[in-house]
């Protein structure tokens, strides 16, 4: 009887450690590995108090608080033909001034550096012959695609990219994306098979 209990315990540990190691192979967002179907992942995000705004073309849109920022939009992406989560993007609230926009960017960059170390790649510049002098000139550069601010962390589990983005000339915001290495590879393999 004692031997049977020990064998059951060892079997339980083997199964548990196998399940844990599989989930820890993926990049993690809000404590949840980027893996599984879209509906499974959305359910997990709803448990993290995100509100589901709907799904279209293999992308679920949610809203909620992330990294201390309220009213963030979170897009969870899959390949339409293969229901497998591989990428998440967070759009932080839009900002009207360079000081608040860059403040968000540098605050998030510092937090990411504390967690993941120094970024693998950093570009932080304005495309112009002379640097913009004031806040409104910098925002003008952002709105007209003359601002290149991004930092990339490449990990063994995937890639994280933080950037300053704009939508037309009306919205300027910080974007943070997580791309899982394993599932991105599966998506890429599927896409290459179409070629």
One Martini backbone bead per residue (centre of mass of N, CA, C, O) as a GRO file, in nm:
protein
  195
    1UNK     BB    1   0.059   0.063  -0.021
    2UNK     BB    2   0.300   0.253   0.010
    3UNK     BB    3   0.406   0.216  -0.281
    4UNK     BB    4   0.151   0.318  -0.423
    5UNK     BB    5   0.157   0.607  -0.307
    6UNK     BB    6   0.432   0.682  -0.417
    7UNK     BB    7   0.366   0.639  -0.717
    8UNK     BB    8   0.134   0.843  -0.728
    9UNK     BB    9   0.302   1.087  -0.643
   10UNK     BB   10   0.510   1.074  -0.873
   11UNK     BB   11   0.303   1.096  -1.101
   12UNK     BB   12   0.193   1.370  -1.019
   13UNK     BB   13   0.460   1.526  -1.040
   14UNK     BB   14   0.510   1.467  -1.340
   15UNK     BB   15   0.253   1.601  -1.447
   16UNK     BB   16   0.288   1.880  -1.317
   17UNK     BB   17   0.572   1.947  -1.433
   18UNK     BB   18   0.487   1.922  -1.729
   19UNK     BB   19   0.269   2.141  -1.729
   20UNK     BB   20   0.452   2.370  -1.626
   21UNK     BB   21   0.675   2.361  -1.848
   22UNK     BB   22   0.489   2.421  -2.087
   23UNK     BB   23   0.382   2.703  -1.988
   24UNK     BB   24   0.685   2.826  -1.942
   25UNK     BB   25   0.760   2.845  -2.261
   26UNK     BB   26   0.585   3.094  -2.254
   27UNK     BB   27   0.480   3.386  -2.281
   28UNK     BB   28   0.373   3.639  -2.045
   29UNK     BB   29   0.038   3.772  -1.955
   30UNK     BB   30  -0.079   3.838  -1.660
   31UNK     BB   31   0.017   3.526  -1.588
   32UNK     BB   32  -0.046   3.432  -1.893
   33UNK     BB   33   0.006   3.225  -2.130
   34UNK     BB   34   0.071   3.232  -2.478
   35UNK     BB   35  -0.200   3.022  -2.513
   36UNK     BB   36  -0.432   2.886  -2.703
   37UNK     BB   37  -0.732   2.979  -2.745
   38UNK     BB   38  -0.918   3.253  -2.772
   39UNK     BB   39  -1.146   3.180  -2.572
   40UNK     BB   40  -0.959   3.094  -2.342
   41UNK     BB   41  -0.804   3.363  -2.314
   42UNK     BB   42  -1.042   3.552  -2.267
   43UNK     BB   43  -1.136   3.419  -2.007
   44UNK     BB   44  -0.874   3.484  -1.850
   45UNK     BB   45  -0.901   3.796  -1.884
   46UNK     BB   46  -1.174   3.821  -1.739
   47UNK     BB   47  -1.048   3.718  -1.467
   48UNK     BB   48  -0.857   3.993  -1.487
   49UNK     BB   49  -1.079   4.230  -1.551
   50UNK     BB   50  -1.161   4.220  -1.841
   51UNK     BB   51  -1.333   4.356  -2.119
   52UNK     BB   52  -1.535   4.236  -2.368
   53UNK     BB   53  -1.576   4.375  -2.711
   54UNK     BB   54  -1.478   4.148  -2.909
   55UNK     BB   55  -1.468   3.971  -3.236
   56UNK     BB   56  -1.228   3.993  -3.523
   57UNK     BB   57  -1.037   3.825  -3.731
   58UNK     BB   58  -0.879   3.681  -3.476
   59UNK     BB   59  -0.958   3.933  -3.277
   60UNK     BB   60  -0.950   4.039  -2.951
   61UNK     BB   61  -1.126   4.289  -2.755
   62UNK     BB   62  -1.011   4.467  -2.473
   63UNK     BB   63  -1.062   4.612  -2.140
   64UNK     BB   64  -0.838   4.790  -1.903
   65UNK     BB   65  -0.605   4.729  -1.661
   66UNK     BB   66  -0.243   4.816  -1.700
   67UNK     BB   67   0.029   4.885  -1.522
   68UNK     BB   68  -0.158   5.129  -1.387
   69UNK     BB   69  -0.343   5.162  -1.645
   70UNK     BB   70  -0.619   5.295  -1.759
   71UNK     BB   71  -0.796   5.228  -2.043
   72UNK     BB   72  -0.707   4.980  -2.194
   73UNK     BB   73  -0.620   4.814  -2.496
   74UNK     BB   74  -0.671   4.467  -2.590
   75UNK     BB   75  -0.506   4.255  -2.830
   76UNK     BB   76  -0.592   3.927  -2.941
   77UNK     BB   77  -0.404   3.702  -3.146
   78UNK     BB   78  -0.474   3.510  -3.443
   79UNK     BB   79  -0.498   3.268  -3.664
   80UNK     BB   80  -0.770   3.204  -3.835
   81UNK     BB   81  -0.694   2.897  -3.924
   82UNK     BB   82  -0.544   2.910  -3.627
   83UNK     BB   83  -0.648   2.869  -3.297
   84UNK     BB   84  -0.375   3.065  -3.185
   85UNK     BB   85  -0.212   3.225  -2.955
   86UNK     BB   86   0.065   3.489  -3.024
   87UNK     BB   87  -0.061   3.789  -2.967
   88UNK     BB   88  -0.015   4.104  -2.784
   89UNK     BB   89  -0.181   4.425  -2.749
   90UNK     BB   90  -0.120   4.750  -2.599
   91UNK     BB   91  -0.328   5.034  -2.559
   92UNK     BB   92  -0.279   5.330  -2.449
   93UNK     BB   93  -0.374   5.614  -2.361
   94UNK     BB   94  -0.419   5.893  -2.504
   95UNK     BB   95  -0.216   6.181  -2.603
   96UNK     BB   96  -0.152   6.551  -2.631
   97UNK     BB   97   0.141   6.531  -2.510
   98UNK     BB   98   0.472   6.473  -2.491
   99UNK     BB   99   0.512   6.451  -2.186
  100UNK     BB  100   0.295   6.221  -2.148
  101UNK     BB  101   0.382   6.024  -2.367
  102UNK     BB  102   0.684   5.989  -2.281
  103UNK     BB  103   0.622   5.918  -1.989
  104UNK     BB  104   0.493   5.648  -2.049
  105UNK     BB  105   0.724   5.520  -2.203
  106UNK     BB  106   0.949   5.546  -1.976
  107UNK     BB  107   0.796   5.399  -1.754
  108UNK     BB  108   0.765   5.127  -1.905
  109UNK     BB  109   1.063   5.084  -1.971
  110UNK     BB  110   1.158   5.062  -1.677
  111UNK     BB  111   0.983   4.817  -1.599
  112UNK     BB  112   1.090   4.624  -1.819
  113UNK     BB  113   1.390   4.641  -1.731
  114UNK     BB  114   1.346   4.517  -1.451
  115UNK     BB  115   1.234   4.241  -1.569
  116UNK     BB  116   1.429   4.199  -1.862
  117UNK     BB  117   1.620   4.421  -1.895
  118UNK     BB  118   1.790   4.516  -2.141
  119UNK     BB  119   1.747   4.614  -2.438
  120UNK     BB  120   1.822   4.502  -2.762
  121UNK     BB  121   1.658   4.760  -2.876
  122UNK     BB  122   1.708   5.120  -2.958
  123UNK     BB  123   1.484   5.390  -3.065
  124UNK     BB  124   1.531   5.764  -3.019
  125UNK     BB  125   1.380   5.969  -3.263
  126UNK     BB  126   1.391   6.234  -3.496
  127UNK     BB  127   1.295   6.311  -3.830
  128UNK     BB  128   1.539   6.560  -3.869
  129UNK     BB  129   1.759   6.821  -3.903
  130UNK     BB  130   1.607   6.935  -3.648
  131UNK     BB  131   1.518   6.948  -3.344
  132UNK     BB  132   1.262   6.971  -3.157
  133UNK     BB  133   1.179   7.226  -2.914
  134UNK     BB  134   0.880   7.144  -2.847
  135UNK     BB  135   0.596   6.987  -2.769
  136UNK     BB  136   0.435   7.049  -3.035
  137UNK     BB  137   0.663   6.962  -3.232
  138UNK     BB  138   0.673   6.668  -3.137
  139UNK     BB  139   0.375   6.597  -3.200
  140UNK     BB  140   0.396   6.653  -3.498
  141UNK     BB  141   0.601   6.426  -3.555
  142UNK     BB  142   0.421   6.197  -3.467
  143UNK     BB  143   0.168   6.253  -3.661
  144UNK     BB  144   0.396   6.249  -3.922
  145UNK     BB  145   0.608   6.008  -3.893
  146UNK     BB  146   0.887   6.152  -3.723
  147UNK     BB  147   0.880   5.919  -3.494
  148UNK     BB  148   1.133   5.705  -3.328
  149UNK     BB  149   0.999   5.498  -3.070
  150UNK     BB  150   1.182   5.208  -2.949
  151UNK     BB  151   1.165   4.888  -2.770
  152UNK     BB  152   1.349   4.569  -2.743
  153UNK     BB  153   1.273   4.237  -2.620
  154UNK     BB  154   1.471   3.944  -2.624
  155UNK     BB  155   1.366   3.623  -2.561
  156UNK     BB  156   1.327   3.279  -2.522
  157UNK     BB  157   0.990   3.334  -2.546
  158UNK     BB  158   1.025   3.623  -2.695
  159UNK     BB  159   0.869   3.940  -2.782
  160UNK     BB  160   0.914   4.288  -2.682
  161UNK     BB  161   0.729   4.594  -2.764
  162UNK     BB  162   0.796   4.945  -2.743
  163UNK     BB  163   0.586   5.231  -2.848
  164UNK     BB  164   0.530   5.509  -3.050
  165UNK     BB  165   0.209   5.609  -3.172
  166UNK     BB  166  -0.027   5.651  -3.454
  167UNK     BB  167  -0.349   5.788  -3.572
  168UNK     BB  168  -0.292   5.974  -3.771
  169UNK     BB  169  -0.365   6.307  -3.624
  170UNK     BB  170  -0.543   6.221  -3.354
  171UNK     BB  171  -0.362   5.972  -3.233
  172UNK     BB  172  -0.159   5.922  -2.936
  173UNK     BB  173   0.051   5.637  -2.834
  174UNK     BB  174   0.117   5.354  -2.648
  175UNK     BB  175   0.282   5.043  -2.742
  176UNK     BB  176   0.240   4.693  -2.639
  177UNK     BB  177   0.412   4.390  -2.734
  178UNK     BB  178   0.346   4.032  -2.753
  179UNK     BB  179   0.557   3.755  -2.880
  180UNK     BB  180   0.541   3.429  -2.923
  181UNK     BB  181   0.768   3.202  -3.027
  182UNK     BB  182   0.620   2.936  -3.073
  183UNK     BB  183   0.347   3.045  -3.203
  184UNK     BB  184   0.481   3.215  -3.424
  185UNK     BB  185   0.609   2.971  -3.564
  186UNK     BB  186   0.343   2.830  -3.635
  187UNK     BB  187   0.224   3.063  -3.799
  188UNK     BB  188   0.457   3.081  -4.004
  189UNK     BB  189   0.435   2.793  -4.112
  190UNK     BB  190   0.147   2.825  -4.215
  191UNK     BB  191   0.206   3.061  -4.409
  192UNK     BB  192   0.427   2.913  -4.582
  193UNK     BB  193   0.230   2.688  -4.686
  194UNK     BB  194   0.074   2.900  -4.874
  195UNK     BB  195   0.325   2.959  -5.085
   0.00000   0.00000   0.00000
